[in-house]
Coordinates of C-alpha atoms in Angstrom, one line a residue:
M535 CA 108.5 73.4 134.0
C536 CA 111.9 74.6 135.3
K537 CA 113.1 75.5 131.8
L538 CA 110.6 78.2 131.1
P539 CA 112.0 80.9 133.4
V540 CA 115.5 80.2 132.1
V541 CA 114.4 80.7 128.4
M542 CA 112.6 83.9 129.3
L543 CA 115.7 85.2 131.1
V544 CA 118.0 84.5 128.1
I545 CA 115.6 86.4 125.8
M546 CA 115.5 89.4 128.2
Q547 CA 119.2 89.5 128.6
T548 CA 120.0 89.3 124.9
N549 CA 117.6 92.1 123.8
N550 CA 115.4 89.8 121.6
I551 CA 118.3 88.0 120.0
I552 CA 117.0 84.8 118.5
P553 CA 119.3 81.7 118.9
A554 CA 120.2 79.3 116.2
N555 CA 117.3 77.3 114.7
G556 CA 114.8 79.7 116.2
S557 CA 114.6 81.9 113.1
V558 CA 114.7 81.5 109.3
V559 CA 115.8 84.3 107.1
M560 CA 115.9 84.2 103.3
Y561 CA 118.1 86.7 101.4
V562 CA 117.4 87.4 97.7
D563 CA 120.3 89.0 95.7
M564 CA 119.7 89.7 92.1
N565 CA 122.7 88.9 89.8
S566 CA 124.3 91.7 87.7
F567 CA 120.9 93.3 88.1
F568 CA 121.0 96.3 85.7
A569 CA 122.9 94.4 83.0
S570 CA 120.5 91.4 83.3
C571 CA 117.5 93.8 82.9
E572 CA 119.0 95.2 79.7
Q573 CA 119.6 91.7 78.4
Q574 CA 116.1 90.7 79.2
E575 CA 114.8 93.8 77.4
H576 CA 117.1 93.4 74.3
T577 CA 117.5 90.0 72.8
E578 CA 120.6 91.1 70.9
L579 CA 122.5 91.7 74.2
R580 CA 121.8 88.2 75.6
G581 CA 124.9 86.1 76.2
K582 CA 127.2 88.9 75.4
P583 CA 129.5 90.9 77.7
I584 CA 127.9 94.3 78.4
G585 CA 128.6 97.1 80.8
V586 CA 125.9 99.5 82.0
I587 CA 127.3 103.0 82.0
T588 CA 126.0 106.3 83.5
H589 CA 126.1 108.4 80.4
P590 CA 127.1 108.1 76.7
S591 CA 130.8 108.8 76.9
A592 CA 134.0 107.0 75.7
H593 CA 135.4 107.4 79.3
A594 CA 132.2 106.6 81.2
C595 CA 132.2 104.5 84.4
V596 CA 130.7 101.0 84.3
I597 CA 128.2 100.7 87.1
A598 CA 127.0 97.1 86.3
P599 CA 128.9 94.6 84.2
S600 CA 127.0 91.5 83.0
V601 CA 127.9 88.0 84.1
E602 CA 129.7 87.5 80.7
A603 CA 131.7 90.7 81.2
K604 CA 132.7 89.7 84.8
K605 CA 134.3 86.5 83.3
W606 CA 136.8 88.8 81.5
G607 CA 137.7 90.5 84.8
I608 CA 135.5 93.6 84.3
K609 CA 134.4 95.0 87.7
T610 CA 132.0 97.7 88.8
G611 CA 133.7 101.2 88.8
M612 CA 136.0 100.5 85.9
R613 CA 136.3 103.1 83.1
L614 CA 135.4 102.1 79.6
P615 CA 139.0 102.3 78.2
D616 CA 140.2 99.9 80.9
C617 CA 137.3 97.5 80.2
K618 CA 138.0 97.5 76.5
L619 CA 141.6 96.4 77.2
L620 CA 140.3 93.4 79.1
C621 CA 137.4 92.7 76.8
P622 CA 137.5 94.5 73.4
Q623 CA 134.0 93.2 72.4
M624 CA 132.3 94.5 75.5
I625 CA 129.1 96.5 74.6
P626 CA 128.5 99.7 76.6
V627 CA 124.8 100.3 77.4
V628 CA 123.5 103.6 78.8
A629 CA 121.6 103.1 82.1
R630 CA 117.8 103.4 82.1
P631 CA 116.9 103.7 85.8
Y632 CA 113.2 103.6 85.4
I633 CA 113.4 100.1 83.8
Y634 CA 115.4 98.7 86.8
R635 CA 112.8 100.2 89.2
M636 CA 110.0 98.6 87.3
Y637 CA 111.8 95.2 87.6
H638 CA 112.3 95.9 91.3
V639 CA 108.6 96.4 91.8
K640 CA 107.9 93.1 90.0
I641 CA 110.4 91.3 92.2
M642 CA 108.9 92.7 95.4
E643 CA 105.4 91.7 94.3
V644 CA 106.6 88.1 93.9
L645 CA 108.4 87.9 97.2
K646 CA 105.4 89.3 99.1
Q647 CA 103.2 86.5 97.8
Y648 CA 105.2 84.2 100.1
C649 CA 105.9 86.3 103.1
E650 CA 104.5 89.5 104.7
E651 CA 107.8 90.5 106.3
V652 CA 109.8 91.5 103.2
V653 CA 112.1 94.5 103.2
A654 CA 114.1 95.7 100.2
K655 CA 117.7 96.4 101.3
S656 CA 118.6 98.0 98.0
I657 CA 117.2 98.0 94.5
D658 CA 118.6 94.5 93.8
E659 CA 118.5 92.9 97.3
A660 CA 115.7 91.9 99.7
V661 CA 115.4 90.0 103.0
M662 CA 112.5 87.8 104.0
N663 CA 111.8 86.8 107.6
M664 CA 110.3 83.4 107.3
T665 CA 110.4 82.5 111.0
S666 CA 106.6 82.6 111.4
Y667 CA 106.2 80.4 108.3
K668 CA 108.1 77.4 109.6
L669 CA 104.9 75.4 109.8
V670 CA 103.6 76.6 106.4
Y671 CA 106.8 75.7 104.4
Q672 CA 108.4 72.4 105.3
D673 CA 111.4 72.8 102.9
F674 CA 112.8 76.3 102.5
K675 CA 115.2 75.2 99.7
A676 CA 112.3 73.9 97.7
L677 CA 110.5 77.2 98.4
A678 CA 113.6 79.1 97.2
L679 CA 113.5 77.2 93.9
Q680 CA 109.8 78.0 93.6
I681 CA 110.6 81.7 94.1
K682 CA 113.2 81.6 91.4
A683 CA 110.7 80.0 89.0
D684 CA 108.1 82.7 89.8
L685 CA 110.7 85.5 89.3
A686 CA 111.5 84.0 85.9
I687 CA 107.9 84.2 85.0
A688 CA 107.4 87.7 86.3
C689 CA 110.7 89.2 85.0
G690 CA 112.1 86.8 82.4
D691 CA 114.7 84.1 82.2
F692 CA 117.7 86.4 82.1
V693 CA 116.9 88.2 85.4
K694 CA 118.4 85.7 87.9
C695 CA 119.1 85.8 91.6
S696 CA 121.1 84.0 94.3
I697 CA 119.2 83.1 97.4
G698 CA 120.8 82.5 100.8
I699 CA 119.0 80.9 103.8
S700 CA 120.2 81.0 107.4
A701 CA 119.2 82.0 110.9
N702 CA 120.0 85.7 110.6
S703 CA 120.2 88.3 107.9
F704 CA 124.0 88.5 107.8
L705 CA 124.6 84.8 107.2
A706 CA 121.8 84.6 104.7
K707 CA 123.5 87.5 102.8
L708 CA 126.8 85.7 103.1
A709 CA 125.2 82.6 101.6
T710 CA 124.3 84.6 98.4
E711 CA 128.0 85.5 98.0
I712 CA 129.1 81.9 98.0
Q713 CA 127.4 80.8 94.8
K714 CA 126.8 83.2 91.9
P715 CA 125.1 83.5 89.5
D716 CA 121.8 81.7 90.2
G717 CA 122.9 80.3 93.5
L718 CA 121.1 78.6 96.4
I719 CA 123.0 78.0 99.6
E720 CA 121.8 77.4 103.1
I721 CA 124.2 78.1 106.0
T722 CA 123.7 76.0 109.1
P723 CA 125.8 75.3 112.2
D724 CA 126.8 72.0 110.6
N725 CA 128.3 73.5 107.4
I726 CA 129.3 77.0 108.3
D727 CA 132.9 76.2 109.2
D728 CA 133.4 74.4 105.8
Y729 CA 132.4 77.6 104.0
L730 CA 134.4 80.0 106.2
K731 CA 137.6 78.0 105.8
K732 CA 137.6 78.7 102.1
M733 CA 137.1 82.5 102.5
K734 CA 139.3 85.5 103.1
L735 CA 138.3 88.1 105.8
T736 CA 137.4 90.6 103.1
D737 CA 134.9 88.1 101.7
L738 CA 132.7 88.8 104.6
P739 CA 130.2 91.6 103.9
G740 CA 131.3 94.6 106.0
I741 CA 135.0 93.6 106.4
A742 CA 137.2 96.0 104.3
K743 CA 140.9 96.3 104.3
A744 CA 141.1 98.4 107.4
N745 CA 139.1 95.9 109.5
E746 CA 141.2 93.1 108.0
R747 CA 144.3 94.7 109.3
R748 CA 142.8 95.1 112.8
L749 CA 141.9 91.5 112.9
K750 CA 145.2 90.2 111.7
M751 CA 147.0 92.3 114.3
I752 CA 145.5 90.2 117.0
G753 CA 146.0 86.9 115.2
I754 CA 142.7 86.5 113.5
N755 CA 143.7 85.7 109.9
D756 CA 140.5 84.2 108.3
P757 CA 136.7 84.0 108.9
Y758 CA 137.0 80.6 110.5
A759 CA 139.3 81.9 113.2
M760 CA 137.0 85.0 113.5
R761 CA 134.0 82.8 114.2
H762 CA 135.8 80.8 116.9
A763 CA 137.4 83.8 118.6
S764 CA 136.0 84.9 121.9
E765 CA 133.5 87.8 122.1
A766 CA 136.0 89.7 124.3
L767 CA 138.7 89.4 121.6
L768 CA 136.4 90.6 118.9
R769 CA 135.4 93.6 121.1
K770 CA 139.1 94.4 121.4
A771 CA 139.7 94.1 117.6
F772 CA 136.8 96.4 116.7
G773 CA 137.1 98.7 119.7
G774 CA 133.7 98.2 121.3
V775 CA 130.2 96.9 120.7
V776 CA 130.8 96.2 117.0
G777 CA 132.8 93.2 118.1
N778 CA 129.8 91.9 119.9
Y779 CA 127.7 92.2 116.8
W780 CA 130.2 90.2 114.7
Y781 CA 130.4 87.5 117.3
R782 CA 126.7 87.1 117.3
R783 CA 126.3 87.2 113.6
L784 CA 128.9 84.5 113.0
N785 CA 127.4 82.3 115.8
F786 CA 123.8 82.4 114.6
Y787 CA 122.7 85.0 117.1
D788 CA 121.3 88.2 115.7
K789 CA 118.4 90.5 116.2
I790 CA 116.1 90.3 113.2
D791 CA 115.4 93.9 112.3
L792 CA 113.2 94.4 109.3
H793 CA 112.1 97.9 110.3
S794 CA 112.4 100.5 107.5
S795 CA 113.0 103.9 109.0
D796 CA 112.2 107.3 107.5
Y797 CA 114.9 109.1 105.6
K798 CA 117.8 110.7 107.6
A799 CA 119.2 112.2 104.3
M800 CA 118.5 112.2 100.6
S801 CA 121.2 112.5 98.0
A802 CA 121.4 113.1 94.2
A803 CA 124.7 112.9 92.4
R804 CA 125.9 112.6 88.8
M805 CA 129.1 111.9 87.0
V806 CA 129.7 114.8 84.6
S807 CA 130.3 114.0 80.9
R808 CA 132.7 115.8 78.6
V809 CA 129.9 117.6 76.9
Q810 CA 128.7 119.0 80.2
R811 CA 132.0 120.1 81.6
E812 CA 132.8 122.1 78.5
N813 CA 129.7 124.3 79.0
R814 CA 129.0 126.3 82.2
Q815 CA 125.3 126.5 81.4
A816 CA 125.1 122.7 81.2
L817 CA 126.8 122.4 84.6
E818 CA 124.4 124.9 86.1
S819 CA 121.5 123.1 84.6
L820 CA 122.8 119.8 86.1
L821 CA 122.9 121.4 89.5
I822 CA 119.3 122.5 89.2
S823 CA 118.4 119.0 87.9
L824 CA 119.9 117.5 91.1
C825 CA 118.0 119.9 93.3
T826 CA 114.8 119.2 91.4
R827 CA 115.2 115.5 91.9
L828 CA 115.5 116.1 95.7
E829 CA 112.6 118.5 95.6
Q830 CA 110.4 115.8 94.0
R831 CA 111.4 113.2 96.6
M832 CA 110.8 115.5 99.5
V833 CA 107.4 116.5 98.2
K834 CA 106.4 112.8 98.0
Q835 CA 107.6 112.3 101.6
N836 CA 106.1 115.6 102.8
A837 CA 109.5 116.5 104.2
F838 CA 111.4 119.8 104.4
C839 CA 115.1 119.9 104.9
R840 CA 117.1 122.2 107.2
E841 CA 120.5 121.2 106.0
V842 CA 122.1 121.2 102.5
H843 CA 125.4 119.7 101.5
F844 CA 127.0 120.1 98.1
Y845 CA 130.3 118.8 96.7
I846 CA 132.2 118.9 93.4
R847 CA 135.0 116.5 92.4
F848 CA 137.5 117.6 89.7
I849 CA 139.9 115.9 87.4
D850 CA 143.5 116.3 88.8
L851 CA 142.4 118.9 91.3
P852 CA 141.3 118.8 94.9
G853 CA 137.5 118.7 95.4
W854 CA 135.3 121.3 97.1
E855 CA 132.3 121.0 99.3
T856 CA 130.1 123.1 101.5
K857 CA 127.4 122.6 104.1
V858 CA 124.6 125.1 104.8
R859 CA 122.4 125.1 107.9
L860 CA 119.0 126.7 107.0
N861 CA 117.0 129.0 109.4
D862 CA 113.8 128.0 107.6
A863 CA 113.2 124.5 106.4
T864 CA 112.6 124.1 102.6
Q865 CA 111.9 121.6 99.9
D866 CA 112.1 124.1 97.0
A867 CA 114.7 123.2 94.4
F868 CA 115.6 126.8 93.4
E869 CA 115.9 127.8 97.1
I870 CA 118.3 125.0 97.6
R871 CA 120.2 126.0 94.5
K872 CA 120.3 129.6 95.8
Y873 CA 122.0 128.6 99.0
I874 CA 124.6 126.5 97.1
I875 CA 125.3 129.3 94.6
Q876 CA 125.8 131.8 97.4
Q877 CA 128.5 129.6 99.0
M878 CA 130.1 129.0 95.6
E879 CA 130.3 132.7 94.8
T880 CA 131.8 133.5 98.3
F881 CA 134.5 130.8 97.7
E882 CA 135.2 132.1 94.1
K883 CA 135.7 135.7 95.3
Q884 CA 138.0 134.6 98.1
H885 CA 140.2 132.2 96.0
R886 CA 139.7 133.6 92.5
F887 CA 138.9 130.1 91.3
V888 CA 135.8 129.3 89.1
L889 CA 134.2 126.1 90.4
F890 CA 132.1 125.3 87.3
N891 CA 135.0 124.7 84.9
N892 CA 136.1 122.1 82.4
K893 CA 137.7 119.9 85.0
V894 CA 134.5 119.0 86.8
Q895 CA 134.1 115.3 87.1
H896 CA 131.3 114.7 89.6
M897 CA 128.9 116.7 91.7
G898 CA 126.3 115.9 94.3
V899 CA 123.7 117.4 96.6
T900 CA 122.5 116.0 99.9
V901 CA 119.6 117.3 102.0
A902 CA 119.2 116.3 105.6
S903 CA 117.8 117.2 109.1
F904 CA 114.2 116.8 108.0
I905 CA 111.0 118.1 109.5
H906 CA 107.6 116.8 108.5
G907 CA 105.3 119.1 106.6
D908 CA 102.6 119.1 109.3
R909 CA 105.2 120.6 111.7
I910 CA 106.3 123.5 109.5
Q911 CA 105.9 126.9 111.1
Y912 CA 105.3 129.7 108.6
G913 CA 106.2 133.3 109.1
L914 CA 103.4 135.9 109.6
F915 CA 104.2 137.8 106.4
D916 CA 105.7 135.3 104.0
N917 CA 103.7 133.6 101.2
K918 CA 105.4 130.2 101.4
I919 CA 102.2 128.4 102.2
K920 CA 100.8 129.1 98.7
Q921 CA 104.2 128.2 97.1
D922 CA 104.3 124.8 99.0
E923 CA 100.7 124.0 98.1
A924 CA 101.3 124.9 94.4
R925 CA 104.4 122.6 94.4
K926 CA 102.3 119.7 95.7
I927 CA 99.6 120.3 93.1
M928 CA 102.3 120.5 90.3
Y929 CA 103.6 117.0 91.3
Q930 CA 100.1 115.6 91.5
I931 CA 99.5 116.8 88.0
K932 CA 102.8 115.2 86.8
D933 CA 101.9 111.9 88.5
K934 CA 98.5 111.8 86.9
Y935 CA 99.4 113.0 83.3
G936 CA 103.1 112.3 83.0
R937 CA 106.3 114.2 83.9
D938 CA 106.3 116.3 80.7
I939 CA 102.9 117.9 81.2
V940 CA 104.5 120.4 83.6
R941 CA 108.2 121.1 83.5
K942 CA 110.6 123.7 84.8
A943 CA 112.3 125.6 82.0
V944 CA 115.7 124.2 83.0
E945 CA 114.4 120.7 82.3
T946 CA 114.2 121.6 78.6
I947 CA 117.9 122.8 78.5
Y948 CA 120.4 120.1 77.4
P949 CA 117.7 117.3 77.9
H950 CA 120.2 114.6 76.7
E951 CA 122.6 115.5 79.5
M952 CA 119.9 115.7 82.2
R953 CA 119.6 111.9 82.5
D954 CA 118.3 110.2 85.6
A955 CA 120.7 108.3 87.8
I956 CA 120.1 105.1 89.6
G957 CA 121.2 104.4 93.2
F958 CA 122.0 100.9 94.6
G959 CA 121.1 102.0 98.1
S960 CA 117.9 103.2 99.6
V961 CA 114.6 102.3 98.0
K962 CA 112.4 104.0 100.5
D963 CA 110.6 105.9 97.8
F964 CA 109.1 102.6 96.7
V965 CA 107.6 101.9 100.1
P966 CA 104.5 103.7 101.5
S967 CA 105.3 105.2 104.9
N968 CA 103.5 107.3 107.5
H969 CA 104.3 110.3 105.3
Q970 CA 103.8 108.7 101.9
R971 CA 100.6 106.9 101.2
E972 CA 101.5 105.3 98.0
M973 CA 104.6 104.3 96.0
N974 CA 106.4 107.2 94.2
Q975 CA 105.1 106.4 90.6
Y976 CA 107.2 109.3 89.3
L977 CA 110.3 107.0 89.6
L978 CA 108.8 104.6 87.1
Q979 CA 108.7 107.1 84.2
D980 CA 111.4 107.4 81.6
D981 CA 113.5 110.4 82.8
G982 CA 115.5 110.6 79.6
P983 CA 114.8 113.0 76.8
S984 CA 111.4 112.8 75.2
P985 CA 111.3 111.8 71.5
V986 CA 111.2 114.7 69.0
P987 CA 107.8 114.8 67.2
K988 CA 107.8 113.8 63.6
H989 CA 106.6 117.2 62.3
V990 CA 109.5 118.9 64.1
L991 CA 112.1 116.5 62.5
E992 CA 110.6 117.2 59.1
L993 CA 110.7 120.9 59.6
R994 CA 114.4 120.7 60.7
E995 CA 115.2 118.6 57.6
R996 CA 113.5 121.2 55.3
K997 CA 115.4 124.1 57.0
K998 CA 118.7 122.1 56.7
K999 CA 118.1 121.6 52.9
A1000 CA 117.2 125.2 52.4
L1001 CA 120.3 126.4 54.2
E1002 CA 122.5 124.0 52.1
A1003 CA 120.9 125.3 48.9
L1004 CA 121.5 128.9 49.9
N1005 CA 125.1 128.2 50.8
H1006 CA 125.7 126.4 47.5
K1007 CA 124.1 129.4 45.6
Q1008 CA 126.3 131.9 47.4
A1009 CA 129.4 129.8 46.8
S1010 CA 128.7 129.6 43.0

């Protein structure tokens, strides 16, 4: 009887932190996800080193090397020429974001069959809080094997994952890093030190070079020493409460937080191909494409932004960026573009430098400071109410009949360059929220160029032959 008040006191003091053996968390990390999806879709790519790239270019960036490519030393972020030096036979594959999103949906459907508390941390990672299922599942390693088998049925044998099990999300995530591909590791108080002794500080998720230097300055040279350091010493190393977090993570104390909050910001960015950077119209169309992508996402979330941030990165030149604070919240793509263009024109006049030039390498737009549509206050004399309603209806039509049924004129300009991009980060658009009643189906449609109708191809061929005959006649 005397233990009950003590236990209650500990829970209150530690802000719902659950001690070791009190919780069970399972972390699912898909292996080489984009590349694995492509290998599953195309039998000729299976077992071969491939690299998923953002756009068809000889100098494109690899965003996802396959397991076979990684064995040759190819890493995410490498350029194709560097990859070819390491692995001449590597096959570049242009990304198809809608395919990876479709697989993500399948994966989440499988995981939710076993647990209600499942949250996607990114498009290829998810965490499952199994604490309330301890009496349902007696052996969580056996359960993990069953989940792997079900994922193979739902997605295919080439879409594999590593699963980590532990008392908190961090250690479960760390377990997935220990054994790849197709790993299954459980970290417990009995075996954690054995694993940590074999690691470097930068092997811990969240510890980069800067934090590594901080820790080594106070004598913590590896994860094992970090785990056994005092909480006060870690506070000193990290300069505050972050040190407390690290102490608790490594010692099986951590608050289990599966809450998925609303967006604080939305971003759309693209690497610019050589074809695009040589044509100002293509660059301007790309900017509108980025704004349109954000417009679509805001419409789905019934959100309006009051802040716009835009940046450009150049080859061999300093980058440029601007931030605009809006008096009236908006979700309209062309209004967002208008504010960006105004800032660009002001800069160009002052510095006599054209921003859309043949050195552009990367550009991105971010919208933030959201307000929900129900709280928008319209002016007495403006007509934005009708515009906003028309925009919603347009996307409802696109959702029902396909994205091509209604399109902005700019979406027909350079369609092969206006490819969708895939983010590794937030997947909130897949999750119904207070503002979004259903998943954003628009993300599951092919955002690449539509196939040219057969009769159009035949007409082009006839025109080509007629022109060749005319040229031949004039030459003779």
